[in-house]
Rosetta silent file (secondary structure, phi, psi, omega in degrees, C-alpha in Angstrom):
SEQUENCE: MRAVQMDVHGGPEVLTVREVPEPVCGPGEVLVRTVASSLNPVDWKTRAWEETGPALPATLGWDLAGIVVASRAPGFAPGDRVLAMSAQIATGLGTWAELVALPERLLTPAPTTLSLVEAAALPLAGTAAVQAVAALRPRPGGRLRVRVAEHHPVGRVRTAHERFEAGGLPGKVVLLF
SCORE:     score description
SCORE:     0.000 S_00000001
   1 L     0.000  153.797 -178.348   26.090   -5.330  -15.327 S_00000001
   2 E   -91.333  145.207  174.579   22.631   -4.785  -16.801 S_00000001
   3 E  -146.621  151.024  175.236   20.488   -1.699  -16.286 S_00000001
   4 E   -92.603  118.228 -178.053   17.258   -0.405  -17.812 S_00000001
   5 E  -130.106  165.363  172.812   17.985    2.964  -19.389 S_00000001
   6 E  -135.849  145.790  177.817   16.475    5.467  -21.752 S_00000001
   7 L  -104.571  -21.562  179.094   18.175    7.979  -24.045 S_00000001
   8 L  -141.051  161.714  175.755   14.993    9.844  -25.046 S_00000001
   9 L   -83.532  152.616  178.527   11.502   10.238  -23.621 S_00000001
  10 L   160.825 -154.290 -179.428    8.623    8.254  -25.115 S_00000001
  11 L   -80.897 -172.506 -179.895    6.727    4.982  -24.879 S_00000001
  12 H   -55.978  -23.874 -178.614    7.978    1.602  -23.656 S_00000001
  13 H   -64.948  -17.397 -179.996   10.007    1.286  -26.873 S_00000001
  14 H   -81.976   -8.559 -179.925   12.580    3.820  -25.536 S_00000001
  15 E   -80.620  131.340 -179.066   13.584    1.445  -22.709 S_00000001
  16 E  -130.858  132.013  171.727   16.795   -0.460  -23.321 S_00000001
  17 E   -90.346  118.129 -176.243   18.456   -3.133  -21.216 S_00000001
  18 E  -138.328  164.434  175.564   22.170   -2.481  -21.628 S_00000001
  19 E   -81.687  130.286  178.022   25.523   -3.166  -20.078 S_00000001
  20 L  -133.351  160.961  177.693   26.770   -0.314  -17.879 S_00000001
  21 L   -63.970  147.506  176.677   29.733    0.010  -15.504 S_00000001
  22 L   -69.250  140.784  177.862   29.227   -1.320  -11.983 S_00000001
  23 L   -72.445  157.521  177.213   28.687    1.431   -9.406 S_00000001
  24 L  -105.658  137.071 -179.834   31.245    2.097   -6.695 S_00000001
  25 L   -82.238  108.582 -178.899   30.147    2.175   -3.072 S_00000001
  26 L   -87.627  178.711  178.362   31.144    5.587   -1.705 S_00000001
  27 L   -56.927  133.254  179.519   31.334    6.806    1.905 S_00000001
  28 L    75.717    8.118 -178.354   27.985    6.406    3.671 S_00000001
  29 E  -110.301  162.850  178.771   26.646    4.269    0.825 S_00000001
  30 E  -127.489  131.365  176.944   25.445    0.704    0.486 S_00000001
  31 E   -96.691  122.003 -174.120   25.888   -1.409   -2.661 S_00000001
  32 E  -118.448  133.254  169.729   22.839   -3.603   -3.251 S_00000001
  33 E   -85.207  116.486 -176.967   22.335   -6.496   -5.676 S_00000001
  34 E   -71.892  128.687  172.009   18.810   -5.942   -6.934 S_00000001
  35 E   -94.345  -43.807 -178.559   16.492   -8.939   -6.735 S_00000001
  36 E  -156.408  158.279  175.011   13.363   -7.076   -7.849 S_00000001
  37 E  -146.318  149.256 -179.103   11.913   -3.617   -8.418 S_00000001
  38 E  -108.664  162.931  177.220    8.342   -2.561   -9.066 S_00000001
  39 L   -92.791  140.086  177.887    6.765   -0.149  -11.522 S_00000001
  40 L  -129.367  157.565  177.096    5.077    2.997  -10.270 S_00000001
  41 H   -52.927  -35.435  179.783    3.164    5.733  -12.088 S_00000001
  42 H   -63.585  -28.103  179.476    6.152    8.049  -11.577 S_00000001
  43 H   -67.445  -48.106 -179.784    8.304    5.609  -13.581 S_00000001
  44 H   -72.729  -29.600  176.281    6.205    5.759  -16.725 S_00000001
  45 H   -67.642  -40.605  176.526    5.675    9.504  -16.284 S_00000001
  46 H   -62.230  -41.395  179.408    9.443   10.024  -16.046 S_00000001
  47 H   -65.942  -40.045 -170.973    9.866    7.891  -19.153 S_00000001
  48 H   -90.863  -31.111 -170.941    7.132    9.631  -21.131 S_00000001
  49 L  -100.502  120.090 -176.046    7.229   13.293  -20.069 S_00000001
  50 L   -63.661  -29.061 -176.698   10.144   15.385  -21.250 S_00000001
  51 L   -85.724    5.241 -177.893    9.853   17.943  -18.448 S_00000001
  52 L  -119.574  138.393  167.603   10.221   15.316  -15.703 S_00000001
  53 L   108.507  179.956 -175.874   13.230   13.416  -14.494 S_00000001
  54 L   -77.396  172.273  176.904   16.992   13.194  -14.483 S_00000001
  55 L   -63.485  149.232  179.707   19.429   14.023  -17.255 S_00000001
  56 L   -95.630  150.001   -4.275   19.587   11.530  -20.126 S_00000001
  57 L   -68.557  151.337 -175.885   20.700    8.835  -20.546 S_00000001
  58 E  -133.579  143.588  168.430   19.015    7.750  -17.326 S_00000001
  59 E   -90.913  126.644 -177.475   18.493    4.558  -15.366 S_00000001
  60 L   -88.457  177.524  173.431   14.867    4.513  -14.230 S_00000001
  61 L   107.818  136.749  177.065   13.200    3.083  -11.117 S_00000001
  62 L  -109.726  -39.382 -172.460   12.334    4.164   -7.570 S_00000001
  63 E   -94.059  150.862  178.166   11.755    0.861   -5.727 S_00000001
  64 E  -154.522  138.167  168.237   14.298   -1.816   -4.889 S_00000001
  65 E  -131.236  129.252 -177.355   14.440   -5.053   -2.930 S_00000001
  66 E  -168.887 -163.818 -175.860   17.752   -6.828   -2.748 S_00000001
  67 E  -121.213  131.443  177.750   20.796   -8.067   -0.867 S_00000001
  68 E   -66.580  129.317  175.700   23.665   -5.894    0.401 S_00000001
  69 E  -107.578  -23.780  176.441   26.959   -6.855   -1.290 S_00000001
  70 E  -156.487  150.321 -179.343   29.131   -4.079    0.190 S_00000001
  71 E  -145.025  134.904  170.877   28.627   -1.334    2.720 S_00000001
  72 L  -118.654   31.815  179.118   30.462    1.808    3.742 S_00000001
  73 L  -133.087  141.061 -174.418   27.684    2.673    6.182 S_00000001
  74 L   -68.581  -21.160 -173.648   27.398    1.370    9.752 S_00000001
  75 L   -82.907   -8.665 -175.641   23.743    0.298    9.551 S_00000001
  76 L  -138.551  147.981 -179.417   24.106   -2.421    6.896 S_00000001
  77 L  -132.562  156.302  176.514   26.387   -5.385    6.222 S_00000001
  78 L   -51.308  137.220 -179.132   26.874   -7.776    3.298 S_00000001
  79 L    97.303  -16.990  179.242   24.075  -10.340    3.209 S_00000001
  80 L   -65.913  138.414  172.849   21.406   -8.034    4.684 S_00000001
  81 E   -86.346  128.156 -174.851   18.016   -8.092    2.935 S_00000001
  82 E  -135.866  160.171  168.854   16.963   -4.507    2.222 S_00000001
  83 E  -118.941  152.957  175.431   14.337   -2.263    0.662 S_00000001
  84 E  -149.064  150.500  169.566   15.028    1.146   -0.807 S_00000001
  85 E  -126.688  113.865 -170.792   13.179    4.031   -2.376 S_00000001
  86 L   -79.816  -15.385 -174.000   15.619    6.127   -4.395 S_00000001
  87 L    50.552   53.698 -168.262   13.419    9.202   -4.981 S_00000001
  88 H   -51.669  -39.321 -178.679   14.934    9.115   -8.453 S_00000001
  89 H   -63.927  -39.508 -179.652   13.738   12.512   -9.666 S_00000001
  90 H   -78.770  -37.852 -173.469   15.377   14.242   -6.686 S_00000001
  91 H   -96.477  -22.467 -174.128   18.494   12.060   -6.405 S_00000001
  92 L    76.842    6.426 -177.493   19.098   11.027  -10.028 S_00000001
  93 L  -101.177  111.859  176.464   19.578    7.457   -8.760 S_00000001
  94 L   -91.768  155.491 -176.681   17.555    4.805  -10.574 S_00000001
  95 L  -108.080   -1.214 -178.586   17.006    1.314   -9.200 S_00000001
  96 L   -85.817   67.364  179.849   16.463   -0.673  -12.394 S_00000001
  97 E  -149.926  154.744 -179.645   19.977   -2.121  -12.397 S_00000001
  98 L   -64.975  -33.019  175.903   21.583   -5.313  -11.180 S_00000001
  99 E  -129.382  137.105 -179.410   23.715   -3.327   -8.708 S_00000001
 100 E  -136.630  130.094  174.432   22.762    0.002   -7.131 S_00000001
 101 E  -100.647  121.928 -177.090   24.797    2.194   -4.758 S_00000001
 102 E  -131.462  149.380  173.130   22.534    4.232   -2.487 S_00000001
 103 E   -61.102  144.080 -177.977   22.998    6.460    0.556 S_00000001
 104 H   -52.520  -36.536 -175.649   22.268    4.578    3.773 S_00000001
 105 H   -62.999  -16.387 -179.233   19.342    6.922    4.590 S_00000001
 106 H   -92.472   -2.333 -177.288   17.374    5.536    1.624 S_00000001
 107 E  -110.670  155.721  173.169   17.472    1.908    2.834 S_00000001
 108 E  -147.144  154.553  176.429   15.628   -0.101    5.448 S_00000001
 109 E   -60.244  140.671  177.135   15.685   -3.800    6.371 S_00000001
 110 L   -75.567  143.653  177.242   13.316   -5.895    4.250 S_00000001
 111 L   -63.703  140.758 -179.283   10.461   -7.593    6.115 S_00000001
 112 L   -80.462  -11.583 -178.106   11.167  -11.245    6.806 S_00000001
 113 L   -86.703   -3.040  179.667    7.521  -12.170    6.231 S_00000001
 114 L  -124.727  150.903  169.452    7.696  -11.398    2.499 S_00000001
 115 L   -70.350  162.028  178.018    9.823  -12.658   -0.364 S_00000001
 116 H   -66.792  -27.494  175.426   12.026   -9.988   -1.924 S_00000001
 117 H   -64.507  -45.387  176.654    9.821  -10.127   -5.027 S_00000001
 118 H   -66.740  -42.554 -177.665    6.792   -9.201   -2.912 S_00000001
 119 H   -62.423  -27.054  179.242    8.800   -6.691   -0.879 S_00000001
 120 L   -61.488  -20.375  179.591    9.779   -4.853   -4.093 S_00000001
 121 L   -80.943   -7.293 -171.239    6.165   -3.645   -4.281 S_00000001
 122 L   -85.115  -44.085 -164.182    6.430   -1.822   -0.939 S_00000001
 123 H   -50.362  -65.964 -176.991    8.705    1.234   -0.999 S_00000001
 124 H   -74.924  -48.015  179.698    6.757    3.939   -2.852 S_00000001
 125 H   -65.544  -36.176  178.794    3.286    2.371   -2.709 S_00000001
 126 H   -66.460  -37.323  176.424    3.845    1.357    0.911 S_00000001
 127 H   -62.384  -44.762  177.550    4.767    4.903    1.854 S_00000001
 128 H   -62.760  -39.474  179.825    1.539    6.139    0.276 S_00000001
 129 H   -65.154  -42.633  178.685   -0.404    3.390    2.086 S_00000001
 130 H   -61.535  -41.875  178.861    1.083    4.303    5.473 S_00000001
 131 H   -63.988  -40.934  179.429    0.145    7.940    4.887 S_00000001
 132 H   -66.537  -44.062  179.773   -3.405    6.958    3.903 S_00000001
 133 H   -62.599  -41.854  178.872   -3.839    4.650    6.899 S_00000001
 134 H   -61.512  -39.252 -179.284   -2.562    7.377    9.240 S_00000001
 135 H   -72.196  -34.718 -176.739   -5.080    9.824    7.771 S_00000001
 136 H   -83.656  -26.087 -177.248   -7.992    7.332    7.902 S_00000001
 137 L    48.235   64.092 -179.332   -7.220    5.924   11.382 S_00000001
 138 L   -66.956  165.501  177.507   -8.864    2.521   10.796 S_00000001
 139 L   -66.159  149.695  176.869  -10.026    0.293   13.642 S_00000001
 140 L   -57.271  150.273  177.540   -7.438   -1.980   15.241 S_00000001
 141 L    94.755   -7.281  176.491   -7.087   -5.409   13.680 S_00000001
 142 L   -65.093  149.931 -175.830   -7.212   -4.226   10.072 S_00000001
 143 L  -128.308  127.376  174.029   -4.840   -6.096    7.790 S_00000001
 144 L  -102.554  149.494  175.982   -2.986   -4.801    4.766 S_00000001
 145 L  -140.704  156.311  179.235   -1.348   -7.119    2.287 S_00000001
 146 L   -86.392  134.270  178.007    0.979   -6.826   -0.670 S_00000001
 147 L  -122.836  115.453  173.882   -0.473   -7.730   -4.049 S_00000001
 148 E  -103.870  116.239 -178.520    1.836   -8.537   -6.956 S_00000001
 149 E   -80.678  -42.312 -177.330   -0.211   -8.963  -10.120 S_00000001
 150 E  -149.335  152.820  169.259    2.632   -9.881  -12.476 S_00000001
 151 E  -132.807  143.319 -176.489    6.382  -10.204  -12.528 S_00000001
 152 E  -132.268  142.028  173.450    8.584   -9.969  -15.588 S_00000001
 153 E   -63.999  150.754 -175.414   12.304  -10.593  -16.135 S_00000001
 154 H   -56.630  -29.250  177.684   14.187   -7.334  -16.699 S_00000001
 155 H   -64.546  -14.505  178.541   14.720   -8.288  -20.345 S_00000001
 156 H  -110.944   34.232 -177.614   10.953   -7.888  -20.816 S_00000001
 157 H   -60.215  -34.951  178.866   10.770   -4.391  -19.299 S_00000001
 158 H   -64.657  -43.691  177.042    8.871   -3.056  -22.313 S_00000001
 159 H   -61.949  -41.929  178.655    6.172   -5.713  -21.909 S_00000001
 160 H   -58.792  -43.492  179.213    5.996   -4.941  -18.183 S_00000001
 161 H   -65.396  -41.701  179.012    5.402   -1.256  -18.977 S_00000001
 162 H   -61.149  -44.076  179.553    2.753   -2.047  -21.566 S_00000001
 163 H   -65.826  -42.149 -179.944    0.856   -4.268  -19.099 S_00000001
 164 H   -62.352  -46.456 -177.372    1.222   -1.690  -16.305 S_00000001
 165 H   -70.873  -25.037  177.987   -0.030    1.181  -18.455 S_00000001
 166 H   -67.336  -25.764  177.290   -2.988   -0.851  -19.722 S_00000001
 167 L    74.885 -176.271  177.532   -4.273   -0.898  -16.146 S_00000001
 168 L    79.996    7.162 -179.850   -6.839   -3.198  -14.616 S_00000001
 169 L   -86.999  143.452 -178.084   -4.302   -5.340  -12.750 S_00000001
 170 L   -85.890   34.926 -179.650   -5.117   -6.390   -9.164 S_00000001
 171 L   167.174 -170.475 -176.110   -1.672   -5.450   -7.844 S_00000001
 172 E   -79.776  156.641  171.119    1.826   -4.244   -8.679 S_00000001
 173 E  -103.150  129.745 -173.977    3.995   -5.156  -11.657 S_00000001
 174 E  -120.299  137.993  172.766    7.486   -6.261  -10.581 S_00000001
 175 E   -95.382  135.092  178.722   10.746   -6.512  -12.559 S_00000001
 176 E  -105.001  131.654 -179.957   13.026   -9.449  -11.718 S_00000001
 177 L  -105.327    0.000    0.000   16.804   -9.063  -11.966 S_00000001
């Protein structure tokens, strides 16, 4: 299976799409086939800054939208559409892979009103948005929406990072698996 990994810290050129062993779904875990994942500032900071992140080589990525393929947790079954935020720096679990095994507590059902490509933009940025909305207490009737500026196949992860870091995009950059 393919995963985006890095062996050293640096620019987008250190990202490599490579074949890695498929993960095994352990007790209390859910195995998810990744449909899409988005880029976040923490992803490029983990890639670029030597003092941040998991041991190398590392699979990067915090956000995930996909389909459950196996479950050893009671809350999810094969075929379920899910979102996850791996908290990669704390857990060491990256989401930029075709298959990802995650503890059940890191997953939630994906909204049915969005495609999984759009939903991939939600986990980390959506958490920040919910916190901001709670702090601002806007008037009822306000509407938030997901904005995906670009999507790139996982084989073009370096290009996705270059576009993301250049800034000025009106939404998230999403990787497609």
